[in-house]
Coordinates of N, CA and C and ligand atoms in Angstrom, one line a residue:
M161 N 59.7 76.9 -89.6 CA 58.1 76.0 -89.9 C 58.3 74.9 -91.1
R162 N 58.0 74.0 -90.4 CA 57.8 72.9 -91.6 C 56.2 73.0 -91.9
S163 N 56.1 72.4 -93.7 CA 54.7 71.7 -93.1 C 54.1 70.8 -93.9
G164 N 53.8 70.2 -93.5 CA 53.6 68.6 -93.6 C 52.4 68.0 -93.6
P165 N 52.1 66.8 -93.6 CA 51.0 66.1 -93.7 C 50.1 65.9 -92.4
D166 N 50.9 66.4 -91.1 CA 49.7 66.8 -90.3 C 49.7 68.0 -89.6
H167 N 48.8 68.7 -90.9 CA 47.8 69.7 -90.2 C 47.1 69.3 -89.0
F168 N 47.3 70.5 -88.7 CA 46.4 70.6 -87.4 C 45.1 71.3 -87.4
T169 N 44.1 71.5 -87.2 CA 43.2 72.0 -87.0 C 42.9 73.2 -86.2
L170 N 42.0 74.3 -87.2 CA 42.8 75.7 -86.2 C 42.2 75.5 -85.0
G171 N 42.9 76.0 -83.6 CA 43.0 76.0 -82.1 C 43.5 74.9 -81.9
A172 N 44.2 73.7 -82.5 CA 44.5 72.2 -81.8 C 45.5 72.7 -82.2
W173 N 46.6 72.2 -81.0 CA 48.1 72.3 -80.9 C 48.3 71.0 -80.4
K174 N 49.9 70.5 -81.1 CA 50.3 69.1 -80.8 C 50.8 69.0 -78.6
C175 N 50.3 68.2 -78.0 CA 50.3 67.7 -76.8 C 51.2 66.4 -76.8
V176 N 51.7 66.3 -75.8 CA 52.8 65.1 -75.4 C 51.8 64.5 -74.7
C177 N 51.4 62.9 -74.7 CA 50.6 61.9 -73.3 C 51.3 61.9 -72.8
D178 N 50.9 62.1 -71.2 CA 52.4 61.7 -70.1 C 52.2 60.6 -69.6
R179 N 51.4 59.3 -70.3 CA 51.5 58.0 -69.5 C 52.6 57.4 -71.2
C180 N 51.8 57.2 -72.4 CA 52.9 57.3 -73.0 C 54.0 57.8 -73.8
G181 N 54.0 59.0 -73.8 CA 55.1 59.9 -74.4 C 54.8 60.1 -75.8
F182 N 53.8 59.4 -76.4 CA 53.7 60.0 -77.6 C 52.5 61.4 -78.1
D183 N 52.7 61.7 -79.2 CA 52.1 63.0 -79.3 C 51.2 63.3 -80.1
F184 N 50.5 63.6 -79.4 CA 48.5 64.1 -80.0 C 48.2 65.2 -80.0
K185 N 47.5 65.9 -81.0 CA 46.6 66.8 -80.4 C 45.9 67.3 -79.4
N186 N 46.0 68.8 -78.7 CA 45.5 68.7 -77.5 C 43.9 68.3 -77.0
N187 N 42.9 68.2 -78.5 CA 41.9 67.4 -78.2 C 42.3 65.8 -78.1
Q188 N 43.1 65.4 -78.0 CA 43.2 64.0 -77.8 C 43.5 63.5 -76.4
L189 N 44.0 64.6 -76.0 CA 44.3 64.2 -74.4 C 43.0 64.4 -73.7
R190 N 43.8 63.9 -72.4 CA 42.1 64.0 -71.6 C 43.5 64.2 -70.1
K191 N 42.2 65.2 -69.3 CA 43.0 64.7 -67.7 C 42.1 63.7 -67.3
E192 N 43.4 63.6 -66.2 CA 43.0 62.1 -65.6 C 43.3 62.6 -64.2
W193 N 42.2 61.7 -62.9 CA 42.6 61.9 -61.9 C 43.6 62.1 -61.0
T194 N 44.8 61.4 -62.2 CA 46.1 61.6 -61.7 C 46.4 62.8 -61.7
G195 N 46.3 63.5 -62.6 CA 46.7 64.8 -62.5 C 47.7 64.7 -64.4
F196 N 47.2 63.3 -64.8 CA 47.5 63.5 -65.8 C 47.1 64.4 -67.0
R197 N 47.5 64.4 -68.1 CA 47.1 64.8 -69.6 C 47.4 63.3 -70.3
V198 N 46.8 62.7 -70.8 CA 46.9 61.4 -71.4 C 45.8 61.4 -72.6
C199 N 46.5 60.2 -73.7 CA 45.6 60.5 -74.6 C 43.8 59.7 -74.1
S200 N 43.4 59.5 -75.2 CA 42.3 59.3 -75.5 C 40.7 59.3 -76.5
G201 N 40.7 58.2 -76.9 CA 39.3 58.0 -78.0 C 40.6 57.6 -79.2
P202 N 39.3 57.4 -80.2 CA 40.2 56.9 -81.7 C 41.4 57.8 -81.8
G203 N 42.5 56.9 -82.8 CA 43.6 57.2 -82.8 C 44.0 57.4 -81.9
T204 N 44.5 56.9 -80.4 CA 45.3 57.5 -79.8 C 45.8 56.1 -79.1
N205 N 46.3 55.9 -77.8 CA 46.8 54.2 -77.4 C 45.8 54.8 -76.3
D206 N 44.9 55.3 -75.6 CA 43.5 55.0 -75.1 C 44.4 55.2 -73.5
C207 N 45.1 55.5 -73.4 CA 45.6 55.8 -72.0 C 44.6 55.8 -70.6
W208 N 44.1 56.8 -71.2 CA 43.3 57.7 -70.5 C 42.0 56.6 -69.5
E209 N 42.3 56.3 -67.8 CA 41.5 55.2 -67.1 C 40.9 56.2 -66.1
P210 N 39.5 55.7 -66.2 CA 38.7 56.0 -65.0 C 39.1 55.7 -63.9
R211 N 38.6 56.7 -62.4 CA 39.6 55.8 -61.3 C 39.1 54.7 -60.6
H212 N 39.9 54.2 -60.2 CA 39.0 52.4 -59.6 C 38.6 52.6 -58.4
P213 N 37.8 52.0 -57.8 CA 37.5 52.0 -56.8 C 38.4 51.5 -55.9
Q214 N 38.9 50.0 -56.1 CA 39.5 49.2 -55.7 C 41.5 49.9 -55.4
D215 N 41.5 51.4 -55.5 CA 43.2 51.7 -55.8 C 43.7 51.6 -54.9
H216 N 42.8 51.3 -53.5 CA 44.0 51.1 -52.3 C 43.6 49.5 -51.7
V217 N 42.6 49.2 -52.6 CA 43.3 47.5 -52.3 C 43.8 46.6 -53.2
K218 N 45.0 46.0 -52.5 CA 46.3 45.4 -53.9 C 45.3 43.4 -53.4
G219 N 45.3 43.0 -54.4 CA 45.8 42.0 -54.2 C 43.8 41.4 -53.9
K220 N 43.7 39.9 -53.6 CA 42.5 39.4 -53.5 C 42.0 39.6 -51.7
R221 N 40.9 39.7 -51.8 CA 40.4 39.7 -50.8 C 40.6 39.0 -49.7
D222 N 41.0 38.6 -48.6 CA 41.6 37.6 -47.7 C 40.2 36.7 -46.5
R223 N 39.3 37.8 -47.1 CA 37.8 37.4 -45.8 C 36.7 37.0 -46.8
Q224 N 36.1 36.1 -46.7 CA 35.1 35.6 -47.2 C 33.7 35.0 -46.6
A225 N 32.8 35.3 -46.7 CA 31.6 35.1 -45.5 C 31.2 33.6 -46.2
P226 N 31.2 32.9 -44.8 CA 31.6 31.3 -45.4 C 30.4 30.8 -45.5
P227 N 29.8 29.3 -46.0 CA 28.7 29.6 -47.0 C 27.5 29.0 -46.0
W228 N 28.0 28.7 -44.9 CA 27.4 28.0 -43.6 C 28.1 28.2 -42.5
V229 N 28.1 28.2 -41.4 CA 28.4 28.1 -40.5 C 28.5 27.1 -39.3
R230 N 29.1 26.4 -38.7 CA 29.2 25.4 -37.8 C 29.0 25.6 -36.3
P231 N 28.4 25.3 -35.8 CA 28.3 25.2 -34.4 C 29.9 25.9 -33.7
D232 N 29.8 26.5 -32.3 CA 31.5 27.1 -32.3 C 31.4 25.7 -31.2
S233 N 32.8 25.4 -31.1 CA 33.7 24.1 -31.1 C 33.0 23.8 -29.5
D234 N 32.9 24.4 -28.5 CA 32.1 24.4 -26.9 C 31.1 23.7 -27.0
G235 N 30.4 23.3 -28.0 CA 29.4 23.0 -28.9 C 27.8 23.6 -28.1
T236 N 27.9 24.7 -28.3 CA 27.1 25.4 -27.6 C 26.7 25.4 -29.2
D237 N 24.9 25.5 -28.4 CA 23.4 25.4 -29.4 C 23.2 26.8 -29.7
V238 N 24.1 27.0 -31.5 CA 22.9 28.4 -30.9 C 22.1 28.5 -32.6
S239 N 21.1 27.3 -32.3 CA 20.4 27.5 -33.7 C 19.0 28.4 -33.0
P240 N 18.2 28.8 -33.6 CA 17.3 29.2 -33.9 C 16.3 28.7 -32.6
G241 N 15.2 29.4 -31.6 CA 15.2 29.0 -30.8 C 15.6 28.2 -29.4
S242 N 16.8 28.0 -29.4 CA 17.5 27.4 -28.1 C 18.2 28.3 -27.2
G243 N 17.5 30.3 -27.5 CA 18.2 30.6 -26.5 C 19.5 31.4 -26.7
N244 N 20.6 30.7 -27.3 CA 21.8 31.0 -27.1 C 22.1 31.5 -29.0
E245 N 21.0 32.0 -29.7 CA 21.1 32.4 -31.2 C 22.3 33.6 -31.1
V246 N 23.2 33.6 -32.1 CA 24.0 34.2 -32.2 C 23.3 36.1 -32.8
S247 N 23.3 36.9 -31.3 CA 22.9 38.1 -32.0 C 23.6 39.3 -32.6
P248 N 23.5 40.3 -33.7 CA 24.3 41.3 -34.0 C 25.4 42.3 -32.5
E249 N 24.7 41.9 -31.8 CA 25.7 42.3 -30.4 C 26.8 42.1 -29.9
D250 N 26.5 40.2 -30.4 CA 27.4 39.3 -30.3 C 28.8 39.6 -31.1
L251 N 28.6 40.0 -31.9 CA 29.9 39.9 -32.9 C 30.7 40.9 -32.3
Ligands
ZN556 ZN1 49.3 57.7 -73.9

């Protein structure tokens, strides 16, 4: 048994962060949504991350609502009151 400067508090033990691979105390690791036990908090590399809602959305969004909409090229008047208003059922 080696005794050194790194006395761990009673009940704490050495754990390895699944992400950075550094040694920490068990109470410095936190279970992440990925299932990894990663370091979190002061004195660590703070590997822990909350789950991002955009996990499955890579890159930027390819569609944005236009600031305004022109009438269709066929010239149909879709302005309010024309009788040709675009209703949600038409979309
Ligand atoms: Zn880490």
